[in-house]
Amino acid sequence: MPTLINLCEEPDFCLRFVNGGPMADRAVDSVRALSLAAAAGGSLGDVRDALVVIGDFWASGRTSVHEGVEPLLRELSRQRAAGLAVVVGQHGAQSVPVVIRSSAVRLGVPLLTTTKELHDWHELIPRLREYRYRQAEWHADQLTALLNRLPDRLADAHTVTDAMQRIADWLAAAVDAEVVVSDPLRGVLAAAPDVLTRQPPRTAFPRTRTESLPLGAAGSGAVLTVTPRRALDDVRTELMGHAAKALGLIDRTRLRDQLAETRREVQLSVLQLLMVGEEVAAQRVLAGLAPGLLATESVRVHVIDCAREDREVALRQAEDALAGRALLARCPVFNHLIVVDPLQTDEDAPGGVWHTLEAVVAALPGHCMGGSRVYALSSVADAYTQAAGTLVTARRTAGRVALAEQRADLMDVLPPATARRWAGTLLRPVLTLPAGQREQLVRTLELGLEFPHTAVGRLLGIHRNTVTHRISKGFGLLGLDRGQVLNRVVVSTALQVVVKYGHDAHSADPAADFTAMVSAPEVRAWADSFLEPLRADRRDLLRTLRVWLENDTHTGRTAAALDVAPVTVRSHLRAAAPLIQRHLPVGPDETEALDGNEHEQALSGVRPLAFALHAGTGRPFLPAA
């Protein structure tokens, strides 16, 4: 995500700091451009992480302008906006009254000036998405550049010194800083830029404090010291951390194992890019490590569950068996390995990726593996969700492996035209956001309704509180209570429709569209097929599941409504899960606390069950609009 500093460096935005200091590196999620009168009149809305640009700054006269800006600054401070930019004739602190400047400092709101007129900003706002894409490309290029500076082998001390110097040169240029690699006993090992070419600090960004990162394992004295000429944003801080790790690997003796670990970290970064739909950036990062590996349109995702076993054993065996034919990464959340198979060979051949991994799992007691159906490269997150859901079947099979069935899923049978119209109407408040916000919110909602928020945060490389904030924002825009499971079921289904089919214009009667959609013959047939194994059981599993959903998947309330013991409800849920080949959360031990009181659960099993019951029996009632 770009920061205020990044935007100040873009000539098109014509931005300069009036005050910034330690707040200058605030991330900017979006830009809002409006008049001072509109901002003061209650048209501000949600501006968290937004840069607010106001025009006609002096329209009300110098004597009264503070009366309009002071409440605005208080609101921006309360919502933690990225900052406030005012349109002025020329840059300089004198262009903004001192009382406004002092209020901004007191309230902790970064204050900037811009010489672009307000109508120009309305045309510039769409460029933020382009800038974000360029930043992602730049980040990918930098990771590739770092990877290319890792030596193939360290034959002697000269090779170590040369590699360290090349990384120091790269880091100094990438983060605009003075870089020194040193050791108390060996002195300076590398330094950049060269003393003869050092440039004075930029006046716009005062020199920030020096950062020191240790290179080696515990007890090692080697450190990377970085003195940036400006505040570091998250991307550059991450690059600095990667550089420290790479330098540490070079400085250690076990080079082969450490270089392999660096490659694994890069592969995890590639997986995280794929999970948020940045397949182009992922291809660029991986190009230096495995050229052409992701040059594909279709993939399968496989998830190996190592249970309570040592994951590193399975990792090494899988790496040796795959020999670079697929992207393999440690799951940052669970004790799993995630494999993205680019389907570049015959998947049914004995040497195909699936069969290779099947042999690895067979040799590792306690392990199991689930595989997805074929998905587009841009839909790795959906493929991962399906593969993880298939583990419930794999654990119950003799071979401990299971591929997702090729039978139709809900998304395969929904009538596309009606589904697009219904989903587009339901999600309209989200889909009409600016492009950058929309894509970020849709991706986070899509994963955040499938997995616990902590897991999503680790998969996406963001804090779980950020995940929770985005999901709360999305449901707030939709006017729905995200605490109700069936609301989450409907929203997640609409999101899947939009991701797969796109969306149409606003509908006048979304409830009628929903009824037509779930009443389609193909949907009814799918629902009957989905529920058939449950109907065959002598226990009334359908009734238990329906009441369970109607009671917000709360075991205790379900038991009371059915006049049975909670253990009976849990027994029915455990019996139903393998019959429908879906995971059903049985109790609080299978949910994850978000903030001490609130719990979220995966919807991969609940969603098709709710729709099949609704389409086949009319209950539970699903909120349609």
Coordinates of C-alpha atoms in Angstrom, one line a residue:
M1 CA 0.0 0.0 0.0
P2 CA 1.5 3.4 -0.9
T3 CA 2.4 5.9 1.9
L4 CA 2.1 9.7 2.1
I5 CA 5.9 9.8 1.3
N6 CA 5.3 7.7 -1.9
L7 CA 2.5 10.1 -3.1
C8 CA 4.7 13.1 -2.4
E9 CA 7.3 11.6 -4.7
E10 CA 4.8 11.3 -7.5
P11 CA 5.0 14.5 -9.6
D12 CA 1.4 14.1 -10.8
F13 CA 0.0 14.6 -7.3
C14 CA 2.0 17.9 -6.6
L15 CA 2.0 17.1 -2.8
R16 CA 4.3 18.6 -0.1
F17 CA 4.4 18.1 3.6
V18 CA 3.5 21.0 6.0
N19 CA 3.9 18.6 8.9
G20 CA 4.7 14.9 8.8
G21 CA 7.6 13.8 11.0
P22 CA 7.0 10.2 12.3
M23 CA 3.6 10.2 10.7
A24 CA 4.9 10.7 7.2
D25 CA 5.0 7.0 6.4
R26 CA 1.2 6.5 7.0
A27 CA -0.3 4.1 4.5
V28 CA -2.9 5.5 2.0
D29 CA -5.7 3.2 1.1
S30 CA -7.8 5.7 -0.9
V31 CA -8.1 9.4 -1.7
R32 CA -11.2 11.6 -1.1
A33 CA -11.4 15.0 -2.9
L34 CA -14.2 17.4 -1.8
S35 CA -14.8 21.0 -1.0
L36 CA -14.4 22.3 2.5
A37 CA -18.1 23.1 2.7
A38 CA -19.0 19.5 1.8
A39 CA -16.5 18.1 4.3
A40 CA -17.8 20.4 7.1
G41 CA -21.4 19.6 6.1
G42 CA -21.3 15.9 7.0
S43 CA -20.3 14.4 3.6
L44 CA -17.1 12.9 4.9
G45 CA -18.2 9.3 5.5
D46 CA -15.6 6.6 6.2
V47 CA -12.1 8.0 5.7
R48 CA -10.0 5.5 7.7
D49 CA -6.5 5.3 5.9
A50 CA -7.7 7.9 3.3
L51 CA -6.0 11.0 2.2
V52 CA -8.6 13.8 2.2
V53 CA -8.1 16.6 -0.3
I54 CA -10.1 19.8 0.2
G55 CA -10.5 22.7 -2.2
D56 CA -11.9 26.2 -2.0
F57 CA -9.8 26.6 1.1
W58 CA -10.3 30.3 1.3
A59 CA -13.8 30.5 -0.1
S60 CA -15.3 31.4 3.3
G61 CA -12.6 34.0 4.1
R62 CA -9.5 33.7 6.3
T63 CA -11.3 34.7 9.5
S64 CA -13.7 31.8 9.4
V65 CA -11.7 29.1 7.7
H66 CA -10.5 27.7 11.0
E67 CA -14.1 27.2 12.1
G68 CA -14.5 24.8 9.2
V69 CA -11.2 23.0 9.4
E70 CA -10.9 22.4 13.2
P71 CA -13.9 20.0 13.3
L72 CA -12.7 18.3 10.1
L73 CA -9.3 17.7 11.7
R74 CA -10.9 16.3 14.8
E75 CA -12.9 13.9 12.7
L76 CA -9.9 12.8 10.6
S77 CA -8.0 12.2 13.9
R78 CA -10.8 10.2 15.3
Q79 CA -11.1 8.0 12.2
R80 CA -7.3 7.8 11.8
A81 CA -7.3 9.1 8.3
A82 CA -4.0 9.0 6.4
G83 CA -3.8 12.9 6.3
L84 CA -5.3 16.1 5.0
A85 CA -4.1 17.9 1.9
V86 CA -5.3 21.5 1.1
V87 CA -5.3 23.0 -2.3
V88 CA -3.1 26.2 -2.4
G89 CA -1.6 28.5 -4.9
Q90 CA 2.0 27.6 -3.9
H91 CA 3.7 25.3 -1.5
G92 CA 5.0 26.4 1.8
A93 CA 4.0 26.5 5.5
Q94 CA 3.0 30.1 5.0
S95 CA 0.2 29.0 2.7
V96 CA -1.6 27.5 5.7
P97 CA -2.6 29.5 8.8
V98 CA -0.5 28.7 11.9
V99 CA -3.6 27.9 13.9
I100 CA -4.5 25.2 11.4
R101 CA -0.9 23.9 11.4
S102 CA -0.8 23.8 15.2
S103 CA -4.2 22.0 15.4
A104 CA -3.0 19.3 12.9
V105 CA 0.1 18.7 15.0
R106 CA -2.0 18.6 18.2
L107 CA -4.5 16.2 16.8
G108 CA -1.9 14.0 15.1
V109 CA -3.1 14.5 11.5
P110 CA -0.4 14.8 8.8
L111 CA -0.9 18.1 6.9
L112 CA 0.1 18.6 3.3
T113 CA -0.4 21.1 0.5
T114 CA -1.2 20.4 -3.2
T115 CA -1.1 22.8 -6.1
K116 CA -3.4 20.6 -8.1
E117 CA -7.0 21.9 -8.4
L118 CA -9.8 19.9 -6.9
H119 CA -11.2 19.0 -10.4
D120 CA -7.7 17.7 -11.3
W121 CA -7.8 15.4 -8.2
H122 CA -11.0 13.8 -9.4
E123 CA -9.1 12.7 -12.5
L124 CA -6.0 11.7 -10.5
I125 CA -7.8 9.4 -8.0
P126 CA -8.0 6.5 -10.5
R127 CA -4.2 6.7 -10.9
L128 CA -3.8 5.5 -7.3
R129 CA -4.7 2.0 -8.5
E130 CA -2.0 2.3 -11.2
Y131 CA 0.5 3.5 -8.7
R132 CA -0.3 0.6 -6.4
Y133 CA 0.2 -1.8 -9.3
R134 CA 3.5 -0.1 -10.1
Q135 CA 4.5 -0.4 -6.5
A136 CA 3.7 -4.1 -6.5
E137 CA 5.8 -4.5 -9.7
W138 CA 8.6 -2.5 -8.1
H139 CA 8.5 -4.7 -5.0
A140 CA 8.6 -7.8 -7.2
D141 CA 11.5 -6.5 -9.1
Q142 CA 13.4 -5.7 -5.8
L143 CA 12.8 -9.2 -4.5
T144 CA 14.0 -10.7 -7.7
A145 CA 17.1 -8.4 -7.6
L146 CA 17.9 -9.6 -4.1
L147 CA 17.5 -13.2 -5.1
N148 CA 19.8 -12.7 -8.1
R149 CA 22.5 -11.4 -5.8
L150 CA 22.6 -14.6 -3.8
P151 CA 25.7 -16.6 -4.9
D152 CA 25.3 -20.2 -6.1
R153 CA 28.1 -21.2 -3.8
L154 CA 30.6 -19.7 -1.4
A155 CA 34.0 -21.1 -2.4
D156 CA 36.2 -18.6 -0.5
A157 CA 36.2 -15.4 1.6
H158 CA 36.3 -13.2 -1.6
T159 CA 33.0 -14.7 -2.8
V160 CA 31.4 -13.8 0.6
T161 CA 32.7 -10.3 0.5
D162 CA 31.5 -9.7 -3.0
A163 CA 28.0 -11.0 -2.3
M164 CA 27.7 -8.9 0.8
Q165 CA 28.8 -5.8 -1.1
R166 CA 26.3 -6.4 -4.0
I167 CA 23.4 -6.8 -1.5
A168 CA 24.5 -3.6 0.4
D169 CA 24.6 -1.7 -2.9
W170 CA 21.2 -3.0 -3.8
L171 CA 19.7 -2.1 -0.4
A172 CA 21.2 1.4 -0.3
A173 CA 19.6 2.1 -3.7
A174 CA 16.3 0.5 -2.9
V175 CA 15.6 2.2 0.4
D176 CA 17.6 5.4 -0.2
A177 CA 19.9 4.9 2.8
E178 CA 23.5 4.5 4.0
V179 CA 24.1 0.8 4.6
V180 CA 26.9 -0.7 6.7
V181 CA 27.5 -4.4 7.3
S182 CA 29.9 -4.9 10.2
D183 CA 31.2 -7.2 12.9
P184 CA 33.0 -6.3 16.1
L185 CA 35.9 -8.6 15.3
R186 CA 36.1 -8.3 11.6
G187 CA 35.2 -4.7 11.2
V188 CA 33.3 -3.3 8.2
L189 CA 32.3 -6.1 5.8
A190 CA 30.4 -4.0 3.3
A191 CA 29.2 -0.4 2.9
A192 CA 27.1 1.6 0.5
P193 CA 26.9 4.1 -1.1
D194 CA 30.6 4.7 -1.7
V195 CA 32.0 7.5 0.4
L196 CA 32.8 9.5 -2.7
T197 CA 29.3 9.3 -4.1
R198 CA 27.2 9.9 -1.0
Q199 CA 24.5 12.5 -1.4
P200 CA 23.3 14.9 1.3
P201 CA 19.9 14.1 2.9
R202 CA 16.8 15.3 1.1
T203 CA 15.5 18.4 2.8
A204 CA 11.9 17.3 2.4
F205 CA 12.5 14.2 4.5
P206 CA 14.7 14.6 7.5
R207 CA 17.1 11.8 8.3
T208 CA 15.4 9.2 10.5
R209 CA 16.9 7.1 13.2
T210 CA 19.4 4.4 12.4
E211 CA 18.2 0.8 12.3
S212 CA 20.4 -2.1 13.3
L213 CA 19.5 -5.7 12.5
P214 CA 21.5 -8.7 13.6
L215 CA 22.6 -11.0 10.8
G216 CA 23.4 -14.3 12.4
A217 CA 22.0 -16.7 14.9
A218 CA 21.9 -16.0 18.6
G219 CA 25.4 -15.0 19.8
S220 CA 26.6 -13.7 16.4
G221 CA 27.9 -10.1 16.4
A222 CA 27.4 -9.3 12.8
V223 CA 24.8 -6.5 12.2
L224 CA 23.3 -4.6 9.3
T225 CA 23.1 -0.9 10.1
V226 CA 20.8 1.2 7.9
T227 CA 20.5 5.0 8.1
P228 CA 17.6 6.0 5.8
R229 CA 17.4 9.5 4.4
R230 CA 13.6 9.4 4.9
A231 CA 11.0 7.5 6.9
L232 CA 10.7 3.9 5.7
D233 CA 7.4 2.6 4.5
D234 CA 6.3 -1.0 5.1
V235 CA 7.6 -2.3 1.7
R236 CA 11.1 -0.8 2.3
T237 CA 11.1 -2.1 5.9
E238 CA 10.3 -5.5 4.6
L239 CA 13.1 -5.3 2.0
M240 CA 15.5 -4.3 4.8
G241 CA 14.5 -7.4 6.7
H242 CA 15.0 -9.6 3.7
A243 CA 18.4 -8.1 3.1
A244 CA 19.4 -8.8 6.7
K245 CA 18.3 -12.4 6.4
A246 CA 20.1 -12.8 3.1
L247 CA 23.3 -11.3 4.5
G248 CA 23.0 -13.5 7.5
L249 CA 22.7 -16.6 5.3
I250 CA 25.8 -15.6 3.3
D251 CA 27.8 -15.1 6.5
R252 CA 27.0 -18.5 7.8
T253 CA 28.8 -21.7 7.0
R254 CA 25.8 -23.9 6.2
L255 CA 25.2 -22.2 2.9
R256 CA 23.3 -24.9 1.1
D257 CA 20.6 -25.2 3.8
Q258 CA 20.3 -21.5 4.3
L259 CA 20.0 -20.7 0.6
A260 CA 17.2 -23.3 0.4
E261 CA 15.5 -21.5 3.3
T262 CA 15.7 -18.2 1.4
R263 CA 14.1 -19.8 -1.6
R264 CA 11.3 -21.1 0.6
E265 CA 10.7 -17.6 1.9
V266 CA 10.5 -16.3 -1.6
Q267 CA 8.1 -19.2 -2.5
L268 CA 5.9 -18.2 0.5
S269 CA 5.9 -14.6 -0.8
V270 CA 4.8 -15.9 -4.2
L271 CA 2.0 -17.9 -2.6
Q272 CA 0.8 -14.9 -0.7
L273 CA 0.8 -12.8 -3.9
L274 CA -1.3 -15.5 -5.6
M275 CA -3.7 -15.6 -2.7
V276 CA -4.6 -11.9 -3.2
G277 CA -4.9 -12.3 -7.0
E278 CA -1.6 -10.7 -7.9
E279 CA -0.6 -13.4 -10.3
V280 CA 1.5 -11.1 -12.6
A281 CA 3.6 -10.0 -9.6
A282 CA 3.9 -13.6 -8.4
Q283 CA 5.2 -14.6 -11.9
R284 CA 7.8 -11.8 -11.8
V285 CA 9.1 -12.7 -8.3
L286 CA 9.3 -16.4 -9.2
A287 CA 10.9 -15.8 -12.6
G288 CA 14.4 -15.5 -11.1
L289 CA 14.0 -18.7 -9.1
A290 CA 12.0 -20.9 -11.4
P291 CA 11.6 -19.4 -14.8
G292 CA 8.3 -20.3 -16.5
L293 CA 7.0 -22.3 -13.6
L294 CA 3.8 -20.2 -13.3
A295 CA 3.5 -19.6 -17.1
T296 CA 0.2 -21.4 -17.0
E297 CA -3.5 -20.5 -17.1
S298 CA -4.8 -23.4 -14.9
V299 CA -3.6 -24.9 -11.6
R300 CA -4.6 -27.3 -8.9
V301 CA -3.8 -26.7 -5.3
H302 CA -2.9 -29.5 -2.9
V303 CA -2.7 -29.2 0.9
I304 CA -0.7 -31.7 2.9
D305 CA -1.8 -31.8 6.6
C306 CA 1.2 -32.9 8.7
A307 CA -1.0 -33.1 11.8
R308 CA 1.2 -33.4 14.9
E309 CA 4.2 -34.6 12.9
D310 CA 7.4 -32.7 12.1
R311 CA 6.6 -30.7 9.0
E312 CA 10.2 -30.2 8.0
V313 CA 10.5 -34.0 7.2
A314 CA 7.6 -33.8 4.8
L315 CA 8.9 -30.5 3.3
R316 CA 12.3 -32.0 2.4
Q317 CA 10.8 -35.2 1.0
A318 CA 8.2 -33.2 -1.1
E319 CA 10.9 -30.9 -2.4
D320 CA 13.1 -33.8 -3.4
A321 CA 10.2 -35.6 -5.1
L322 CA 8.8 -32.6 -6.9
A323 CA 12.2 -31.4 -8.1
G324 CA 10.9 -27.9 -8.9
R325 CA 7.9 -29.0 -10.9
A326 CA 5.4 -27.1 -8.6
L327 CA 5.3 -24.2 -6.1
L328 CA 5.7 -25.6 -2.6
A329 CA 5.4 -23.5 0.5
R330 CA 4.9 -23.9 4.2
C331 CA 1.5 -22.7 5.3
P332 CA 2.0 -19.6 7.6
V333 CA -1.1 -20.6 9.7
F334 CA -1.4 -24.4 10.1
N335 CA 1.0 -27.3 10.2
H336 CA 0.4 -27.8 6.4
L337 CA 2.3 -27.7 3.2
I338 CA 0.6 -25.9 0.2
V339 CA 1.4 -27.0 -3.3
V340 CA 0.4 -25.1 -6.4
D341 CA 0.6 -27.5 -9.4
P342 CA 0.8 -25.6 -12.7
L343 CA -0.5 -28.7 -14.6
Q344 CA 2.4 -28.5 -17.1
T345 CA 2.5 -32.3 -17.4
D346 CA -0.2 -35.0 -17.7
E347 CA -1.8 -35.0 -14.3
D348 CA -2.9 -38.6 -14.6
A349 CA 0.6 -39.8 -15.5
P350 CA 2.5 -41.9 -12.8
G351 CA 5.0 -39.1 -12.5
G352 CA 2.5 -36.3 -12.3
V353 CA 2.5 -33.9 -9.3
W354 CA -0.6 -35.5 -7.6
H355 CA 0.8 -39.0 -7.8
T356 CA 4.2 -37.9 -6.7
L357 CA 2.8 -36.2 -3.6
E358 CA 0.5 -39.2 -3.0
A359 CA 3.6 -41.4 -2.7
V360 CA 5.2 -38.9 -0.3
V361 CA 2.1 -38.9 1.9
A362 CA 1.9 -42.7 1.8
A363 CA 5.4 -42.9 3.2
L364 CA 4.5 -40.5 6.1
P365 CA 2.1 -42.0 8.7
G366 CA -0.2 -39.4 10.2
H367 CA -0.2 -37.2 7.1
C368 CA -3.1 -36.7 4.7
M369 CA -3.6 -34.6 1.6
G370 CA -6.5 -32.9 -0.1
G371 CA -6.6 -31.6 -3.7
S372 CA -8.7 -29.1 -5.5
R373 CA -10.4 -29.2 -8.9
V374 CA -8.7 -27.2 -11.8
Y375 CA -8.9 -23.5 -11.3
A376 CA -7.6 -20.4 -13.1
L377 CA -4.2 -19.1 -11.8
S378 CA -6.0 -15.9 -10.7
S379 CA -8.2 -18.1 -8.4
V380 CA -5.6 -19.8 -6.3
A381 CA -7.4 -18.6 -3.1
D382 CA -10.6 -20.4 -4.2
A383 CA -8.6 -23.5 -5.1
Y384 CA -6.8 -23.5 -1.7
T385 CA -10.2 -23.2 0.1
Q386 CA -11.5 -26.2 -1.7
A387 CA -8.3 -28.3 -1.2
A388 CA -8.3 -27.5 2.5
G389 CA -12.0 -28.5 2.7
T390 CA -11.2 -31.8 1.0
L391 CA -8.9 -32.8 4.0
V392 CA -12.0 -33.9 5.9
T393 CA -12.6 -36.6 3.3
A394 CA -8.9 -37.5 3.1
R395 CA -8.7 -38.2 6.8
R396 CA -11.3 -40.9 6.4
T397 CA -9.9 -42.7 3.4
A398 CA -7.5 -45.7 3.4
G399 CA -4.9 -43.9 1.3
R400 CA -5.2 -40.6 3.3
V401 CA -5.6 -38.6 0.1
A402 CA -8.7 -37.1 -1.6
L403 CA -9.3 -35.0 -4.7
A404 CA -12.3 -32.7 -4.7
E405 CA -15.1 -34.4 -6.5
Q406 CA -15.8 -33.5 -10.1
R407 CA -19.5 -33.4 -9.3
A408 CA -21.2 -30.1 -9.7
D409 CA -20.8 -27.5 -7.0
L410 CA -23.3 -24.7 -6.2
M411 CA -21.4 -22.2 -8.3
D412 CA -21.6 -24.6 -11.3
V413 CA -25.4 -24.8 -11.3
L414 CA -26.6 -21.3 -10.5
P415 CA -28.1 -19.6 -13.5
P416 CA -25.4 -17.0 -14.4
A417 CA -27.6 -14.2 -15.6
T418 CA -29.9 -14.2 -12.6
A419 CA -27.0 -14.8 -10.2
R420 CA -25.0 -11.9 -11.6
R421 CA -28.0 -9.5 -11.2
W422 CA -28.7 -10.7 -7.7
A423 CA -25.1 -10.6 -6.5
G424 CA -24.4 -7.2 -8.1
T425 CA -27.4 -5.7 -6.3
L426 CA -26.7 -7.3 -2.9
L427 CA -23.0 -6.2 -3.0
R428 CA -23.6 -2.8 -4.7
P429 CA -22.3 -0.7 -1.8
V430 CA -19.0 -2.6 -2.0
L431 CA -18.8 -2.9 -5.8
T432 CA -19.2 0.8 -6.3
L433 CA -16.2 1.7 -4.2
P434 CA -13.1 3.1 -5.9
A435 CA -11.2 0.3 -7.7
G436 CA -8.4 -0.1 -5.2
Q437 CA -10.7 -0.2 -2.2
R438 CA -13.1 -2.5 -4.0
E439 CA -10.5 -5.1 -5.0
Q440 CA -8.9 -5.1 -1.5
L441 CA -12.3 -5.4 0.3
V442 CA -13.6 -8.2 -2.0
R443 CA -10.5 -10.3 -1.7
T444 CA -10.4 -9.9 2.1
L445 CA -14.1 -10.6 2.5
E446 CA -13.8 -13.7 0.2
L447 CA -11.1 -15.2 2.4
G448 CA -12.2 -13.8 5.7
L449 CA -15.6 -15.6 5.3
E450 CA -13.8 -18.9 4.7
F451 CA -11.2 -18.9 7.4
P452 CA -10.5 -17.5 10.9
H453 CA -9.2 -13.9 10.7
T454 CA -5.8 -14.7 12.2
A455 CA -5.3 -17.3 9.5
V456 CA -6.4 -14.9 6.7
G457 CA -4.0 -12.3 8.1
R458 CA -1.1 -14.7 7.9
L459 CA -2.0 -15.9 4.5
L460 CA -2.2 -12.3 3.2
G461 CA 0.7 -11.0 5.2
I462 CA -1.4 -8.4 7.1
H463 CA -2.5 -8.1 10.8
R464 CA -5.7 -9.9 11.8
N465 CA -7.1 -6.6 13.1
T466 CA -6.8 -5.3 9.6
V467 CA -8.8 -8.3 8.4
T468 CA -11.5 -7.7 11.0
H469 CA -11.7 -4.0 10.2
R470 CA -12.1 -4.6 6.5
I471 CA -14.8 -7.3 7.1
S472 CA -16.7 -5.0 9.5
K473 CA -16.4 -2.2 7.0
G474 CA -17.8 -4.4 4.3
F475 CA -20.8 -5.6 6.3
G476 CA -21.4 -2.1 7.5
L477 CA -21.7 -0.9 3.9
L478 CA -24.1 -3.8 3.2
G479 CA -26.2 -3.0 6.2
L480 CA -25.9 -6.6 7.5
D481 CA -25.0 -8.1 10.9
R482 CA -21.9 -10.2 10.3
G483 CA -22.5 -12.0 13.6
Q484 CA -25.3 -14.0 12.0
V485 CA -24.0 -17.1 10.1
L486 CA -26.7 -17.0 7.4
N487 CA -25.8 -13.4 6.6
R488 CA -22.2 -14.5 6.1
V489 CA -23.4 -17.5 4.0
V490 CA -25.3 -15.2 1.6
V491 CA -22.6 -12.6 1.3
S492 CA -19.9 -15.2 0.7
T493 CA -22.0 -16.8 -2.0
A494 CA -22.6 -13.4 -3.7
L495 CA -18.8 -12.8 -3.6
Q496 CA -18.1 -16.1 -5.3
V497 CA -20.7 -15.3 -8.0
V498 CA -19.0 -11.9 -8.6
V499 CA -15.5 -13.5 -8.7
K500 CA -16.6 -16.3 -11.1
Y501 CA -19.3 -14.6 -13.3
G502 CA -18.9 -10.8 -12.7
H503 CA -22.0 -8.7 -11.9
D504 CA -24.8 -6.8 -13.7
A505 CA -26.5 -3.5 -13.1
H506 CA -28.8 -2.8 -10.1
S507 CA -31.9 -4.9 -9.9
A508 CA -35.3 -3.5 -8.9
D509 CA -36.3 -6.7 -7.1
P510 CA -33.3 -8.7 -5.8
A511 CA -35.6 -10.9 -3.6
A512 CA -37.4 -12.1 -6.8
D513 CA -34.0 -12.7 -8.5
F514 CA -32.9 -14.7 -5.5
T515 CA -36.1 -16.8 -5.5
A516 CA -35.7 -17.4 -9.3
M517 CA -32.0 -18.3 -8.8
V518 CA -32.5 -21.0 -6.1
S519 CA -35.6 -22.3 -7.8
A520 CA -33.9 -23.1 -11.1
P521 CA -34.2 -26.8 -12.0
E522 CA -30.4 -27.3 -12.0
V523 CA -30.2 -25.9 -8.5
R524 CA -33.1 -28.1 -7.3
A525 CA -31.4 -31.2 -8.8
W526 CA -28.1 -30.3 -7.2
A527 CA -29.7 -29.8 -3.8
D528 CA -31.5 -33.2 -4.0
S529 CA -28.2 -34.9 -4.9
F530 CA -26.4 -33.0 -2.1
L531 CA -28.9 -34.0 0.6
E532 CA -29.6 -37.6 -0.6
P533 CA -26.9 -39.2 1.7
L534 CA -28.4 -37.3 4.7
R535 CA -31.9 -38.5 3.9
A536 CA -30.7 -42.1 3.9
D537 CA -29.5 -42.0 7.5
R538 CA -32.0 -43.4 10.0
R539 CA -31.3 -40.4 12.3
D540 CA -33.1 -37.3 11.3
L541 CA -29.9 -35.5 10.3
L542 CA -31.7 -33.1 8.0
R543 CA -33.8 -31.8 10.8
T544 CA -30.8 -31.4 13.1
L545 CA -28.8 -29.5 10.5
R546 CA -31.8 -27.2 9.6
V547 CA -32.4 -26.3 13.3
W548 CA -28.6 -25.9 13.8
L549 CA -28.5 -23.4 11.0
E550 CA -31.6 -21.6 12.2
N551 CA -30.0 -21.3 15.7
D552 CA -26.8 -19.7 14.2
T553 CA -24.8 -23.0 14.5
H554 CA -25.0 -22.7 18.3
T555 CA -24.9 -26.3 19.7
G556 CA -26.6 -25.5 23.0
R557 CA -29.5 -23.6 21.5
T558 CA -30.0 -26.3 18.8
A559 CA -30.2 -29.0 21.5
A560 CA -32.8 -27.0 23.4
A561 CA -34.9 -26.4 20.3
L562 CA -34.8 -30.2 19.5
D563 CA -35.2 -31.2 23.1
V564 CA -32.1 -33.4 23.0
A565 CA -28.7 -33.3 24.7
P566 CA -25.9 -31.2 23.1
V567 CA -23.8 -34.4 22.7
T568 CA -26.5 -35.7 20.4
V569 CA -26.3 -32.6 18.2
R570 CA -22.5 -32.9 18.0
S571 CA -22.9 -36.6 17.2
H572 CA -25.2 -35.7 14.3
L573 CA -22.9 -33.0 13.0
R574 CA -19.9 -35.4 13.0
A575 CA -22.0 -38.1 11.2
A576 CA -23.2 -35.6 8.6
A577 CA -19.8 -34.1 7.7
P578 CA -18.4 -37.2 5.8
L579 CA -21.8 -37.8 4.1
I580 CA -21.7 -34.4 2.4
Q581 CA -17.9 -34.4 2.3
R582 CA -17.7 -31.0 4.0
H583 CA -16.3 -29.8 7.3
L584 CA -18.9 -28.7 9.8
P585 CA -17.7 -26.8 13.0
V586 CA -18.8 -28.9 15.9
G587 CA -17.9 -26.8 18.9
P588 CA -16.0 -23.8 20.3
D589 CA -12.7 -25.8 20.0
E590 CA -13.1 -25.6 16.2
T591 CA -13.6 -21.8 16.1
E592 CA -11.1 -19.0 16.7
A593 CA -11.5 -16.0 19.0
L594 CA -11.1 -12.6 17.4
D595 CA -11.4 -10.2 20.2
G596 CA -12.1 -12.1 23.4
N597 CA -15.9 -12.6 22.9
E598 CA -16.5 -13.0 19.1
H599 CA -15.9 -16.2 17.2
E600 CA -15.7 -16.8 13.4
Q601 CA -15.9 -20.1 11.6
A602 CA -15.2 -21.4 8.2
L603 CA -18.1 -21.4 5.8
S604 CA -16.8 -23.8 3.2
G605 CA -19.1 -26.6 4.6
V606 CA -21.9 -24.5 6.0
R607 CA -22.6 -22.5 2.8
P608 CA -23.5 -25.3 0.4
L609 CA -25.4 -27.1 3.2
A610 CA -27.5 -23.9 3.8
F611 CA -28.3 -23.4 0.1
A612 CA -29.1 -27.1 -0.4
L613 CA -31.5 -27.2 2.5
H614 CA -33.1 -23.9 1.4
A615 CA -33.5 -25.0 -2.2
G616 CA -34.6 -28.5 -1.3
T617 CA -36.9 -27.9 1.7
G618 CA -37.5 -24.1 1.9
R619 CA -35.7 -23.9 5.3
P620 CA -33.6 -22.3 6.7
F621 CA -34.8 -18.9 5.4
L622 CA -31.9 -17.1 3.7
P623 CA -31.8 -13.3 3.6
A624 CA -32.1 -12.5 -0.1
A625 CA -31.6 -8.7 -0.3

